[in-house]
Short mmCIF file of C-alpha atoms and ligand atoms in Angstrom, two decimals:
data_model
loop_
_atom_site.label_atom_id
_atom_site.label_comp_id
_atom_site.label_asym_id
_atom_site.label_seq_id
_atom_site.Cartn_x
_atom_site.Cartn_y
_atom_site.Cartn_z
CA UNK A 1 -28.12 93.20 149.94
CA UNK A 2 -28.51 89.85 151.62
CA UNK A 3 -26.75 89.06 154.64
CA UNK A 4 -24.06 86.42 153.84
CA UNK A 5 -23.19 84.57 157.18
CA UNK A 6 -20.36 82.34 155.19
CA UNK A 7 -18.36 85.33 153.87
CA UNK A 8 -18.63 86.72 157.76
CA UNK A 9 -17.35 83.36 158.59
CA UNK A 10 -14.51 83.39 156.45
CA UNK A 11 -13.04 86.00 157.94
CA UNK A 12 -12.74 84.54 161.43
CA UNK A 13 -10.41 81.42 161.28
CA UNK A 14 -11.19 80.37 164.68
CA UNK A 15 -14.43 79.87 163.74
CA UNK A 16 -13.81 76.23 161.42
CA UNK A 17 -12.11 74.83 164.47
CA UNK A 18 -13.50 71.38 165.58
CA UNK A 19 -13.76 70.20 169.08
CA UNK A 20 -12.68 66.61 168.57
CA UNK A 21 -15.14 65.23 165.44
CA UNK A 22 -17.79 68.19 166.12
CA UNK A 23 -17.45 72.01 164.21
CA UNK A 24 -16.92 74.27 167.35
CA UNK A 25 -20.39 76.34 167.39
CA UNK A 26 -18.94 79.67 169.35
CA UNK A 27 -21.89 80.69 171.36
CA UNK A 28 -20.07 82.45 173.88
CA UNK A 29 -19.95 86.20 172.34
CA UNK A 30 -21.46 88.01 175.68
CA UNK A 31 -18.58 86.97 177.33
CA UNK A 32 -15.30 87.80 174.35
CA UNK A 33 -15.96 87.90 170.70
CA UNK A 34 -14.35 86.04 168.16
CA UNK A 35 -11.37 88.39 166.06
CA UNK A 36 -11.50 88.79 162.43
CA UNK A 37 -8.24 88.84 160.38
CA UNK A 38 -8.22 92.66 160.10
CA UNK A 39 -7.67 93.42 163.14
CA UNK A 40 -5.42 91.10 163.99
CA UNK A 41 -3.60 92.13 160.87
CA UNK A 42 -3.98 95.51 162.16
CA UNK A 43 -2.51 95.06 165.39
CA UNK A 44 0.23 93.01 163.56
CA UNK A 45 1.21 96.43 161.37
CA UNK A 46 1.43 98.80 164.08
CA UNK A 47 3.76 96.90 165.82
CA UNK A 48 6.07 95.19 162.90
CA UNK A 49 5.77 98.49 161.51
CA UNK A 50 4.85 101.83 163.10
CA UNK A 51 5.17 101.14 167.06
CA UNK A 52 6.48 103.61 169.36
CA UNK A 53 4.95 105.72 172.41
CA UNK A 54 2.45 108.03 171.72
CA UNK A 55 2.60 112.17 172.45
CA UNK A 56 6.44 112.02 173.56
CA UNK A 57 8.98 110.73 170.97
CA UNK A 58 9.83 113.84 167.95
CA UNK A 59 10.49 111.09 165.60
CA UNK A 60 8.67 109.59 162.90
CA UNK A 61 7.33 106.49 164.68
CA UNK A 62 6.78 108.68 167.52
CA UNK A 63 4.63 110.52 164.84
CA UNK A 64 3.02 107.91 163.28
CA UNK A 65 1.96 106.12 166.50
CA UNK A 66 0.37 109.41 167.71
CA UNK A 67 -1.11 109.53 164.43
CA UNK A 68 -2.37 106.06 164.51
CA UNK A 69 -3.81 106.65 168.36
CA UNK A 70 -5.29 109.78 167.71
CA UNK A 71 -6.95 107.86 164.54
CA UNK A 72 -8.35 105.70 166.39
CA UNK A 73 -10.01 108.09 169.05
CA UNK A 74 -11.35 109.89 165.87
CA UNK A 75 -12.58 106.50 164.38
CA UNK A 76 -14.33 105.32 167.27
CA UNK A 77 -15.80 108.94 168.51
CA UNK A 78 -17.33 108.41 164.81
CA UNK A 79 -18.78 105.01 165.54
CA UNK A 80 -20.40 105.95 168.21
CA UNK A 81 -21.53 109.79 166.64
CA UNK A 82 -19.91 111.73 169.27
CA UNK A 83 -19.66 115.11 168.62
CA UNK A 84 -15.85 115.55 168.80
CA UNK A 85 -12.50 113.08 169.31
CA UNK A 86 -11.93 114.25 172.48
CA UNK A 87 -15.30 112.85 173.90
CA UNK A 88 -13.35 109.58 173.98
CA UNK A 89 -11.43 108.07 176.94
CA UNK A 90 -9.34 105.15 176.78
CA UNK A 91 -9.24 102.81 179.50
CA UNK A 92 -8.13 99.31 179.50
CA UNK A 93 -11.86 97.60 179.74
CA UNK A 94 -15.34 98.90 180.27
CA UNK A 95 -15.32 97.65 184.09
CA UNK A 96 -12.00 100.65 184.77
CA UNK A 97 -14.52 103.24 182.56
CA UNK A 98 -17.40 102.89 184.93
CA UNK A 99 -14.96 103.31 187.67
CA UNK A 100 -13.72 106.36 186.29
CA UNK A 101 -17.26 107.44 185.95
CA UNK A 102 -17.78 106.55 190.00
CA UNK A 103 -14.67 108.37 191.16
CA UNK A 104 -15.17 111.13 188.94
CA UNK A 105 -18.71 112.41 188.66
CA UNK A 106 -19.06 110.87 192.42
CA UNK A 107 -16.67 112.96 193.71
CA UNK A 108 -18.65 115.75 195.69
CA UNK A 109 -21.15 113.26 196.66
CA UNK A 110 -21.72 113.22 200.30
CA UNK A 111 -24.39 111.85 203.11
CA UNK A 112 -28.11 112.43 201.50
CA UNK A 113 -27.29 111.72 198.16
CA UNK A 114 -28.03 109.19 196.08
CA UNK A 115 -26.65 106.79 194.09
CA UNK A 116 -28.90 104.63 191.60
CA UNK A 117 -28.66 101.42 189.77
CA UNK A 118 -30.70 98.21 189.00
CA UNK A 119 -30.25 95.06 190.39
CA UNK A 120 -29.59 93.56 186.55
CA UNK A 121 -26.59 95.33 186.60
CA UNK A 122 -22.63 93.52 185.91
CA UNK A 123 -20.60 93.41 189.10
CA UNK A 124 -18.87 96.00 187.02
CA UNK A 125 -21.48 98.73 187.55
CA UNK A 126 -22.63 97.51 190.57
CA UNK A 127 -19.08 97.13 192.75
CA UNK A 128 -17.69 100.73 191.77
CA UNK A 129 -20.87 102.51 193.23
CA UNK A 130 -20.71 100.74 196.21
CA UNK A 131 -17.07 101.49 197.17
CA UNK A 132 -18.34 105.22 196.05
CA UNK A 133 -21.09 105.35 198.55
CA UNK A 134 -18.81 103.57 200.98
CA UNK A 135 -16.02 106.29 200.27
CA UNK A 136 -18.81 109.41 200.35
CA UNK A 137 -21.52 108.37 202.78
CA UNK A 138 -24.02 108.37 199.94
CA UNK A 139 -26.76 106.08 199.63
CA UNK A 140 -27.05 103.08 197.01
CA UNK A 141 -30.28 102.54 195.56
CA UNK A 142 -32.03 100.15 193.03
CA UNK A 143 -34.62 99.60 189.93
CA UNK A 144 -35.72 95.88 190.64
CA UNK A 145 -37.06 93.89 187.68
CA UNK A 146 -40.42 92.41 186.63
CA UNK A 147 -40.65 88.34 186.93
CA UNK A 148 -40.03 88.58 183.07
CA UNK A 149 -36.60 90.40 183.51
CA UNK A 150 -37.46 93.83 182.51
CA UNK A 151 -37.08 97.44 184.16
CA UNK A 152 -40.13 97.68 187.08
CA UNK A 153 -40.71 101.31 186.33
CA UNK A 154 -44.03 101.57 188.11
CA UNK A 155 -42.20 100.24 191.42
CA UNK A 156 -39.48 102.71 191.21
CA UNK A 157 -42.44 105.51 190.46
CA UNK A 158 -44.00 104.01 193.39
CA UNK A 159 -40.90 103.86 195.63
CA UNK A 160 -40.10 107.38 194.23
CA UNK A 161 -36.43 105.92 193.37
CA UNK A 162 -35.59 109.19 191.20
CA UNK A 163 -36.27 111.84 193.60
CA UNK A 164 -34.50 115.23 194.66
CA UNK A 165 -31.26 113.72 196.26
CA UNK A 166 -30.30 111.52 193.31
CA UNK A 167 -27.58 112.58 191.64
CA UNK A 168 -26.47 109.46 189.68
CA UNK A 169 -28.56 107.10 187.98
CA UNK A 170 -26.52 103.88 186.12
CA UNK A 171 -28.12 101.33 183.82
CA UNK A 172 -27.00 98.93 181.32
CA UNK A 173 -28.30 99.43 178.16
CA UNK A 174 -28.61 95.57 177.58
CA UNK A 175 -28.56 92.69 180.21
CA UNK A 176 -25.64 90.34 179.58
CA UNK A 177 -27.73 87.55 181.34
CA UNK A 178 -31.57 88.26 180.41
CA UNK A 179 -30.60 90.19 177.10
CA UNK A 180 -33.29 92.87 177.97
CA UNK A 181 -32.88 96.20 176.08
CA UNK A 182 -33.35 98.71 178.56
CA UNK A 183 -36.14 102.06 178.17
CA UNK A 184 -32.62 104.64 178.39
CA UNK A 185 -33.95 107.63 176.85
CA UNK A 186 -36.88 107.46 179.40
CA UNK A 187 -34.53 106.55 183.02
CA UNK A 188 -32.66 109.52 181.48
CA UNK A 189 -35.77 111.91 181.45
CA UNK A 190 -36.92 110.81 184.94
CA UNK A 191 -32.80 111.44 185.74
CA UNK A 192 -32.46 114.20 184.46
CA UNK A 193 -35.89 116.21 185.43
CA UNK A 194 -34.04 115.85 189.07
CA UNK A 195 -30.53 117.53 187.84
CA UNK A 196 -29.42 113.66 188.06
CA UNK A 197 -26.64 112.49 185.67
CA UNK A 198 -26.74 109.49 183.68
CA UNK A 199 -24.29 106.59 183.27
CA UNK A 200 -25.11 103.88 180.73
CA UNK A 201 -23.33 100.80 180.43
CA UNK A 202 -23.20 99.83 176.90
CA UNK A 203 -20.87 96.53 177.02
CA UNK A 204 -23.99 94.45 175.87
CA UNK A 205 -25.47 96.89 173.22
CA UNK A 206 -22.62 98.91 171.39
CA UNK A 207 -21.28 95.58 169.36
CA UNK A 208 -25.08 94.88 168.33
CA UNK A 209 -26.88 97.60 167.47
CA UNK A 210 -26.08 101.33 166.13
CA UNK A 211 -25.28 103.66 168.83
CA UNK A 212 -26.07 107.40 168.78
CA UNK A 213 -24.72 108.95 172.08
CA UNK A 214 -26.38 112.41 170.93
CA UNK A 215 -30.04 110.50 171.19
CA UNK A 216 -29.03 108.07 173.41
CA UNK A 217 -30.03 110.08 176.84
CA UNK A 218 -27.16 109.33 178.43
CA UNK A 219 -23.76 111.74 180.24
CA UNK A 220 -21.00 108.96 179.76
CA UNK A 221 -21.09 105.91 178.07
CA UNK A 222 -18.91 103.01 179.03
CA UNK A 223 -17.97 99.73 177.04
CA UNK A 224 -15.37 97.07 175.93
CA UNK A 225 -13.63 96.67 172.75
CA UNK A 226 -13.09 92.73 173.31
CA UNK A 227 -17.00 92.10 172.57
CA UNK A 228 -17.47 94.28 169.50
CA UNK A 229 -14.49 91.94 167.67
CA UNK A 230 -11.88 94.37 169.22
CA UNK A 231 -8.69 93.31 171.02
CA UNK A 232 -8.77 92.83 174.79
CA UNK A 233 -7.17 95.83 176.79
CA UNK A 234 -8.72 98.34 175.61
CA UNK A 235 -12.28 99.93 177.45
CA UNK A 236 -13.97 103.21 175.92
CA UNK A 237 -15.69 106.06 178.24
CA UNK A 238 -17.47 108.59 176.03
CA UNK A 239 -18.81 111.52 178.03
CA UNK A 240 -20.37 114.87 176.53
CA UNK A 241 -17.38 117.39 176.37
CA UNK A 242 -18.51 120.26 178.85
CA UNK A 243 -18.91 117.54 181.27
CA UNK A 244 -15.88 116.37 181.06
CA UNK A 245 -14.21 119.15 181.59
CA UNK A 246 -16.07 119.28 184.76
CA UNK A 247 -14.62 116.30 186.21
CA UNK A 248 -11.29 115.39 188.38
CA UNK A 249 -8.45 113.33 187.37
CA UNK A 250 -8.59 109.29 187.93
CA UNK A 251 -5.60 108.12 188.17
CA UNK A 252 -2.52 110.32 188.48
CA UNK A 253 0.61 110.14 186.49
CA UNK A 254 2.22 111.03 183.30
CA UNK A 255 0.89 112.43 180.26
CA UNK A 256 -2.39 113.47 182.15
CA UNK A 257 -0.80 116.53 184.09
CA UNK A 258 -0.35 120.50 182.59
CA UNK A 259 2.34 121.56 185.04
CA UNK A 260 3.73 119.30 187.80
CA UNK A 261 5.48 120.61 191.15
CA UNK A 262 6.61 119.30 193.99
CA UNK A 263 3.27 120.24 196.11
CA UNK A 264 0.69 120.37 193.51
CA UNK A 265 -0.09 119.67 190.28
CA UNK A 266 -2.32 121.24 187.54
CA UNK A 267 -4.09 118.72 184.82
CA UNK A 268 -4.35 118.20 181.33
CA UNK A 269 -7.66 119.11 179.16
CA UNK A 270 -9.80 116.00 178.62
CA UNK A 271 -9.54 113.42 177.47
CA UNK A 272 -5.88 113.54 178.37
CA UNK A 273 -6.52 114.02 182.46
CA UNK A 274 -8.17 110.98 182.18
CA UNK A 275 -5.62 108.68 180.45
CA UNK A 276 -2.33 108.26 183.14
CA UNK A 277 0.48 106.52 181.57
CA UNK A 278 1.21 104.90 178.04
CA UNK A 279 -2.50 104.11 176.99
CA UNK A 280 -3.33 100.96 175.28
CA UNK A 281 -2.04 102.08 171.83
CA UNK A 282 -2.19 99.10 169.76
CA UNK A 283 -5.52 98.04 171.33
CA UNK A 284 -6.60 101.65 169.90
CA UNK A 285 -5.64 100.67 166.62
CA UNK A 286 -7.04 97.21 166.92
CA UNK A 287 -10.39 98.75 167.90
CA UNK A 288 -10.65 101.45 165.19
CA UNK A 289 -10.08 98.35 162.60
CA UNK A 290 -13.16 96.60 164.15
CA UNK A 291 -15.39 99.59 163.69
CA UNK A 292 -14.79 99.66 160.04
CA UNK A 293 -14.71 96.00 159.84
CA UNK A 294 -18.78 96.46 161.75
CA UNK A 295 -19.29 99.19 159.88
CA UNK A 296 -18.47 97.52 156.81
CA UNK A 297 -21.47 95.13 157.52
CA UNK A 298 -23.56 97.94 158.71
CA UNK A 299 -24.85 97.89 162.03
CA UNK A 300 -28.28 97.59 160.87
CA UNK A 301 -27.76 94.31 159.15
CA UNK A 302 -25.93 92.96 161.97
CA UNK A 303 -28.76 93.34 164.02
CA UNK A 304 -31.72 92.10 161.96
CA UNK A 305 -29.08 88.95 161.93
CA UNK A 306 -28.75 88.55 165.31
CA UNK A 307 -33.11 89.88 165.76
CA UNK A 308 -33.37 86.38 162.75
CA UNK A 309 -30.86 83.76 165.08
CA UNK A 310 -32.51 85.21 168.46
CA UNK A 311 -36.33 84.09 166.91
CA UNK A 312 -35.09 81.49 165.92
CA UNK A 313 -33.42 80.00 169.24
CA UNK A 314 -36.16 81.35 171.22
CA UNK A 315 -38.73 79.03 169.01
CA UNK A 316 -36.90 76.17 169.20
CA UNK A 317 -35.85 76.42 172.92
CA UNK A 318 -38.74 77.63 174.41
CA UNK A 319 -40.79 74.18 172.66
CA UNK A 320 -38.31 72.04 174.77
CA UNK A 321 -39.78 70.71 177.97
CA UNK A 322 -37.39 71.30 180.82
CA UNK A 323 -36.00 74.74 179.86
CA UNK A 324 -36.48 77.46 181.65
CA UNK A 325 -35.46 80.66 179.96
CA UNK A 326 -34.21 83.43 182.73
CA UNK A 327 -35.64 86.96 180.67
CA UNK A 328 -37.87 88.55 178.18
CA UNK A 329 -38.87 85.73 175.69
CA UNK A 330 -40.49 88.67 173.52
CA UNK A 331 -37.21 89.17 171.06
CA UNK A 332 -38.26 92.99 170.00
CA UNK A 333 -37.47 93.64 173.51
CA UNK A 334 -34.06 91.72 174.09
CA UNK A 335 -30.09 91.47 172.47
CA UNK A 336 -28.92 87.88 171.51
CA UNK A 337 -27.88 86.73 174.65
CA UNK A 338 -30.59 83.93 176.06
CA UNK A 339 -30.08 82.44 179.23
CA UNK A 340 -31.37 79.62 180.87
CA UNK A 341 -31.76 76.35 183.17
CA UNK A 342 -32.31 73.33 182.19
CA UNK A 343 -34.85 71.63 184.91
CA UNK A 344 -32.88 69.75 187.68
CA UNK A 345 -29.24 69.89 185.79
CA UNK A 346 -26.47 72.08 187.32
CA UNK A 347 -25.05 74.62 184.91
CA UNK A 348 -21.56 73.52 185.42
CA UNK A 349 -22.52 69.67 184.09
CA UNK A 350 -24.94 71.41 181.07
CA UNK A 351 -21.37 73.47 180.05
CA UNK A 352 -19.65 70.47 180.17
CA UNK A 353 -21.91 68.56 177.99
CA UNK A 354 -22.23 70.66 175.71
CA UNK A 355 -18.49 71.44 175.51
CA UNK A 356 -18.30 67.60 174.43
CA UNK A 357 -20.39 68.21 171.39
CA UNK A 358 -18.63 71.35 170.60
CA UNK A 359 -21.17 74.17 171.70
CA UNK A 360 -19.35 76.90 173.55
CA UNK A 361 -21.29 78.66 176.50
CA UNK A 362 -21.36 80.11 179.71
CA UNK A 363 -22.33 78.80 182.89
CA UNK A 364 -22.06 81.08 186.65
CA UNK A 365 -23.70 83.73 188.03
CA UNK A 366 -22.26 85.89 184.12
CA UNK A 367 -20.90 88.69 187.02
CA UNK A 368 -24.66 88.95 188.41
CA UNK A 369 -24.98 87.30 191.13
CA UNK A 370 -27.72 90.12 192.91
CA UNK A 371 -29.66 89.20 189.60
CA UNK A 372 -29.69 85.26 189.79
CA UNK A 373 -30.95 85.73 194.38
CA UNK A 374 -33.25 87.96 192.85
CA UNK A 375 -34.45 85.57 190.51
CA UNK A 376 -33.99 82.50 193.33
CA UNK A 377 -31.25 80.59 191.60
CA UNK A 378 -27.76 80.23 192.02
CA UNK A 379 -26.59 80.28 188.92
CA UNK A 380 -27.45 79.97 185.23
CA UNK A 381 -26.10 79.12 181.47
CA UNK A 382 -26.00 81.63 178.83
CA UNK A 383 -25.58 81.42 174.85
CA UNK A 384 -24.99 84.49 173.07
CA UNK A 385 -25.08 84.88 169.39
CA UNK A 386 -23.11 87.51 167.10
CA UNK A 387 -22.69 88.40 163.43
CA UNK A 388 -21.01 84.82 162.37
CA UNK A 389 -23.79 82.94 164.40
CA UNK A 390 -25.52 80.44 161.82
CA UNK A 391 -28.65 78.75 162.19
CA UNK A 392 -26.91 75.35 162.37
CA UNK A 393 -25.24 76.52 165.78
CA UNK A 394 -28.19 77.10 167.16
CA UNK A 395 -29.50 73.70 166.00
CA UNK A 396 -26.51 72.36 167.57
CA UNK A 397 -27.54 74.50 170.62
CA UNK A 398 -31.13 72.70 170.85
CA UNK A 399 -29.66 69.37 170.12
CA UNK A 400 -27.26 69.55 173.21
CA UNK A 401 -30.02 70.90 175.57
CA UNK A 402 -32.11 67.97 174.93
CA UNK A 403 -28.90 65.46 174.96
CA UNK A 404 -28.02 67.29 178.21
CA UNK A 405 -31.71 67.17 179.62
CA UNK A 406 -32.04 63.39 178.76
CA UNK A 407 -28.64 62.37 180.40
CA UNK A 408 -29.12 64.39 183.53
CA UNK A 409 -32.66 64.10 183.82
CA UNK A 410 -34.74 60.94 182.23
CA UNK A 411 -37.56 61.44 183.67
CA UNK A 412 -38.64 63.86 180.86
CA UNK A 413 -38.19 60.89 178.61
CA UNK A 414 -36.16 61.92 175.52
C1 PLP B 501 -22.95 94.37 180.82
C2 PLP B 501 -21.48 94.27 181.08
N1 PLP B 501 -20.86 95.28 181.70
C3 PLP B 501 -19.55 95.27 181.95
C4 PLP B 501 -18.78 94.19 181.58
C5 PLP B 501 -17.32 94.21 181.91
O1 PLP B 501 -16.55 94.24 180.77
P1 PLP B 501 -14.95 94.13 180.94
O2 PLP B 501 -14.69 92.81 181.60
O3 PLP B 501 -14.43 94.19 179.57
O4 PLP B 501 -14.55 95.26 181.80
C6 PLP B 501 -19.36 93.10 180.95
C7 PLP B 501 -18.57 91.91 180.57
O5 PLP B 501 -18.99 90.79 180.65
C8 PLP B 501 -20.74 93.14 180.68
O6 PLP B 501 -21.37 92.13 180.08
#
């Protein structure tokens, strides 16, 4: 069956907005993705139809909301082929699942262990491990990254990173800023030959590309539902069952306790203990409606589309003098997201000119700032591609680079 971009289209009406006379080209999925209708209309349903709170109310919306939650925990444990519904934690974004995963599997760490990560990480899995190792005495370690942006394995075999006293090791499974895929099934072999458990950020990865948590390597997998076409507000922690039930509460409050007393409390089974308060039930709902509207697609195609649009930026970027791509240009080894300076032009003026011909992108540090010292710059832009992205946003893409090059910078002649 052929891939048919337009019909994708269709079914995002945000996407035939204009930015004065130009067609908007949305090339700012890395950061939120674009909704389709059904999940909006989904969203819309629960609440004009079936809202109530979840696990408390013996009535029939009381019912059918639990229903619809409990769905939607089934759906997405599903999507991701976890072995059971109760593998899945809500939370309200990915960044409040990894620090779940800090407090909770770091919670008996003390002076002498270790804590690893890699210096390509999102402030999000870099910030909670810190206050962890603050909190416990433990020590914070790091995979750096080859000049090319990927994993330096042979200097953390050298440095003997992964040794006896780790007992964490935390990756992403894709860069949001260089779009490297990272080698998980092999951090998680060197992890777990030391007893080490393994967190895996898949924020980048899960909206792009089939996941399999049984293959995947990983103990608990964290990511977002606003980047996979979900609503904001709602975050996903997937952890393997008897590990869970391993773990401490998170936050404290209701609906995650067994029997509460004035001195003590006992907690609920997972993923219950884990989920304090009214969780993000229409965001549930929301989600499960974007893993059938994915799924619908097919994972598989979705990704040989973005593999296509990601050749064919990288060809046409790459051959224009003055950028400077930040990250694996090899695109067997990379997601869609491509970032990038463009020789002499702040990122904050190249987002602004390219705002004014209607190209939407990122410009900052993306939540990486240890990544951009490492690399020697403050800062870069980044366009990221999804399912809807056509060929003519990314010509609109080159067109506004060299535009943006030319205006800022003559002296490359354009
Ligand atoms: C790799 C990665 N991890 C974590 C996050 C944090 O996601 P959220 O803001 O939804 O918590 C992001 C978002 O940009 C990301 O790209």
């Amino acid at each position: 069956m052929t891939y048919d971009v337009e019909a994708i289209r269709a079914e995002f009406p945000i996407l035939q907005r204009q930015v004065g006379d130009w067609p908007l080209a949305y090339l700012d999925s890395a950061n939120t993705s674009q909704k389709p209708r059904v999940v909006v209309e989904a969203i819309e349903e629960h609440y004009l139809r079936h809202n109530a709170n979840v696990a408390r109310a013996m009535h029939m919306l009381g019912a059918e909301a639990t229903e619809a939650y409990e769905g939607a925990r089934a759906r997405i444990a599903q999507f991701i082929g976890a072995a059971r519904p109760e593998e899945i934690v809500f939370t309200k974004n990915a960044s409040e699942a990894l620090n779940l995963a800090a407090h909770t599997l770091g919670a008996g760490l003390g002076p002498g262990d270790e804590v690893v990560t890699t210096v390509m990480e999102h402030h999000s899995n870099i910030v909670p491990w810190q206050m962890l190792c603050e909190r416990t005495g433990a020590t914070l370690r790091w995979f750096d990254v080859t000049p090319d942006g990927r994993l330096d394995l042979d200097k953390a075999e050298a440095d003997g990173l992964i040794n006896e006293r780790t007992r964490i090791v935390t990756l992403t499974w894709v860069s949001n800023v260089l779009g490297t895929r990272n080698p998980v099934a092999k951090v998680a072999e060197l992890a777990h030959a030391v007893g080490a458990k393994v967190v895996v950020d898949g924020s980048q990865a899960v909206p792009h590309q089939r996941t399999d948590v049984a293959s995947l390597g990983a103990d608990i997998l964290a990511f977002t539902g606003h980047k996979m076409c979900g609503p904001t507000g709602i975050g996903v922690l997937w952890g393997r069952h008897d590990l869970l039930e391993t773990l401490p509460p998170f936050l404290g409050g209701g609906e995650m306790i067994e029997i509460v007393e004035m001195e003590r409390s006992t907690f609920a089974a997972p993923p219950y203990r884990f989920e304090a308060g009214t969780p993000p039930i229409a965001q549930a709902v929301g989600l499960a409606a974007a893993c059938d509207f994915l799924d619908g697609i097919g994972l598989d195609a979705i990704e040989a589309h973005e593999h296509a649009i990601t050749e064919y930026a990288l060809d046409k970027l790459l051959a224009i003098d003055g950028f400077q791509l930040l990250g694996p240009s090899d695109v067997y080894e990379r997601g869609p997201a491509i970032s990038f300076n463009i020789d002499g032009v702040h990122p904050h003026d190249v987002m602004q000119l390219f705002d004014s011909r209607g190209v939407a992108i990122r410009g900052g540090h993306h939540c990486a700032r240890p990544l951009h010292r490492r690399f020697g710059v403050q800062s870069s832009t980044r366009a990221s591609s999804y399912l809807y992205t056509t060929t003519a946003e990314i010509d609109a893409l080159a067109d506004a680079m060299v535009y943006t090059r030319d205006y800022f910078a003559p002296r490359f002649g354009g």
